[in-house]
Amino acid sequence: MLTYHPFIMTKTLSIQLSDKHYSLLTRIAAADHRRLSDFNYLIYGNGLDMFFCEKSVHVKKEAYEYTKEEKKQQAINKKVMSTTPRKDWDEKGWEHVSDYMYNYDKEDGEKDFVTKLANEIEELAYK
């Protein structure tokens, strides 16, 4: 059985550009003392963060994206739902666990998933 590793880099994104656009981007990167490949990570990361700073987006979670606490709560919820009438769920410890990630900061100060993704992509420019 293959194991999915979400942070192993195996994918490539590419876009079609005119010679003029490619030349300009290459020169902009050089003027900022960067290789074009590193510059792309920075632009992509910053662009994601800026594009979604005032625009809402929600994305369905993959299994590995649930926190330990959420997985624990899901197990509690499953047990409560199978043994307790609906009206008594809350009393027995049932709490909603969202199947979606949202791009707003959480009450505990945790950054939204788009900002995290943008920061992770930016960090690739410095490796």
C-alpha positions in Angstrom: 0.0 0.0 0.0 1.3 3.4 -0.9 1.4 6.1 1.7 0.5 9.7 0.8 3.0 12.3 1.9 1.5 15.7 1.3 4.7 17.7 1.6 7.0 15.8 -0.7 7.4 17.9 -3.8 6.4 15.9 -6.9 4.2 18.3 -8.8 5.1 21.2 -11.2 3.0 24.2 -12.2 3.7 26.0 -15.4 2.2 28.8 -17.3 2.6 29.9 -20.9 4.2 33.3 -21.4 5.3 35.4 -24.4 9.0 35.9 -24.9 8.5 39.5 -23.8 6.8 38.5 -20.5 9.4 35.9 -19.8 12.2 38.4 -20.4 10.6 41.0 -18.2 10.0 38.5 -15.3 13.5 37.2 -15.6 14.9 40.8 -15.5 12.7 41.7 -12.5 13.9 38.7 -10.6 17.5 39.5 -11.4 17.0 43.2 -10.4 15.8 41.7 -7.0 18.9 39.5 -6.9 16.9 36.3 -7.4 16.8 33.4 -9.7 13.5 33.2 -11.7 12.6 29.9 -10.0 12.9 31.4 -6.5 11.1 34.6 -7.6 8.2 32.4 -8.8 7.8 30.9 -5.3 7.7 34.4 -3.8 5.2 35.8 -6.3 3.0 32.7 -6.0 3.1 32.8 -2.2 2.5 36.5 -1.9 -0.1 36.4 -4.6 -2.2 33.7 -2.9 -2.2 35.7 0.4 -3.2 38.9 -1.3 -5.8 37.4 -3.6 -7.6 35.8 -0.7 -7.1 38.5 1.9 -10.6 39.8 1.4 -12.2 37.0 -0.6 -13.7 34.0 1.2 -12.8 30.5 0.1 -13.6 27.1 1.7 -12.0 23.8 0.6 -13.0 20.3 1.7 -10.4 18.7 3.9 -8.4 15.7 3.0 -8.1 13.0 5.7 -4.5 14.1 6.7 -5.7 17.7 7.2 -7.8 17.0 10.3 -6.0 17.8 13.5 -5.5 15.2 16.3 -8.1 17.0 18.3 -10.6 16.9 15.4 -9.9 13.2 14.9 -10.5 12.6 18.6 -13.7 14.5 18.5 -14.9 12.6 15.3 -14.4 9.4 17.3 -16.5 10.7 20.2 -19.1 12.0 17.7 -19.4 8.6 16.0 -19.9 6.8 19.3 -22.4 9.4 20.6 -24.4 9.3 17.3 -24.6 5.5 17.3 -25.7 5.2 21.0 -27.7 8.3 21.8 -30.9 10.0 20.5 -30.2 13.1 18.5 -31.7 15.4 21.2 -29.1 14.3 23.7 -26.0 14.4 21.6 -24.7 17.7 23.0 -25.0 16.4 26.6 -22.9 13.4 25.7 -20.0 15.4 24.3 -20.9 15.7 20.6 -19.3 18.8 18.9 -19.3 19.8 15.3 -16.1 19.1 13.4 -16.0 21.0 10.1 -15.1 19.0 6.9 -13.9 22.3 5.4 -11.0 24.7 5.8 -11.8 28.4 5.6 -9.5 31.4 4.9 -10.0 33.4 8.1 -7.9 33.4 11.2 -9.2 31.3 14.1 -10.0 32.6 17.5 -6.9 30.9 19.0 -4.7 33.0 16.7 -4.0 30.2 14.3 -3.5 31.5 10.7 -5.9 30.6 8.0 -4.9 27.8 5.5 -4.3 30.1 2.6 -1.8 32.2 4.6 -0.1 29.0 5.8 0.1 27.7 2.2 1.4 31.1 1.0 4.1 31.1 3.7 5.1 27.5 2.9 5.4 28.3 -0.8 7.5 31.4 0.0 9.8 29.4 2.2 10.7 27.2 -0.8 12.4 30.2 -2.3 14.9 30.3 0.6 15.8 26.6 0.6 
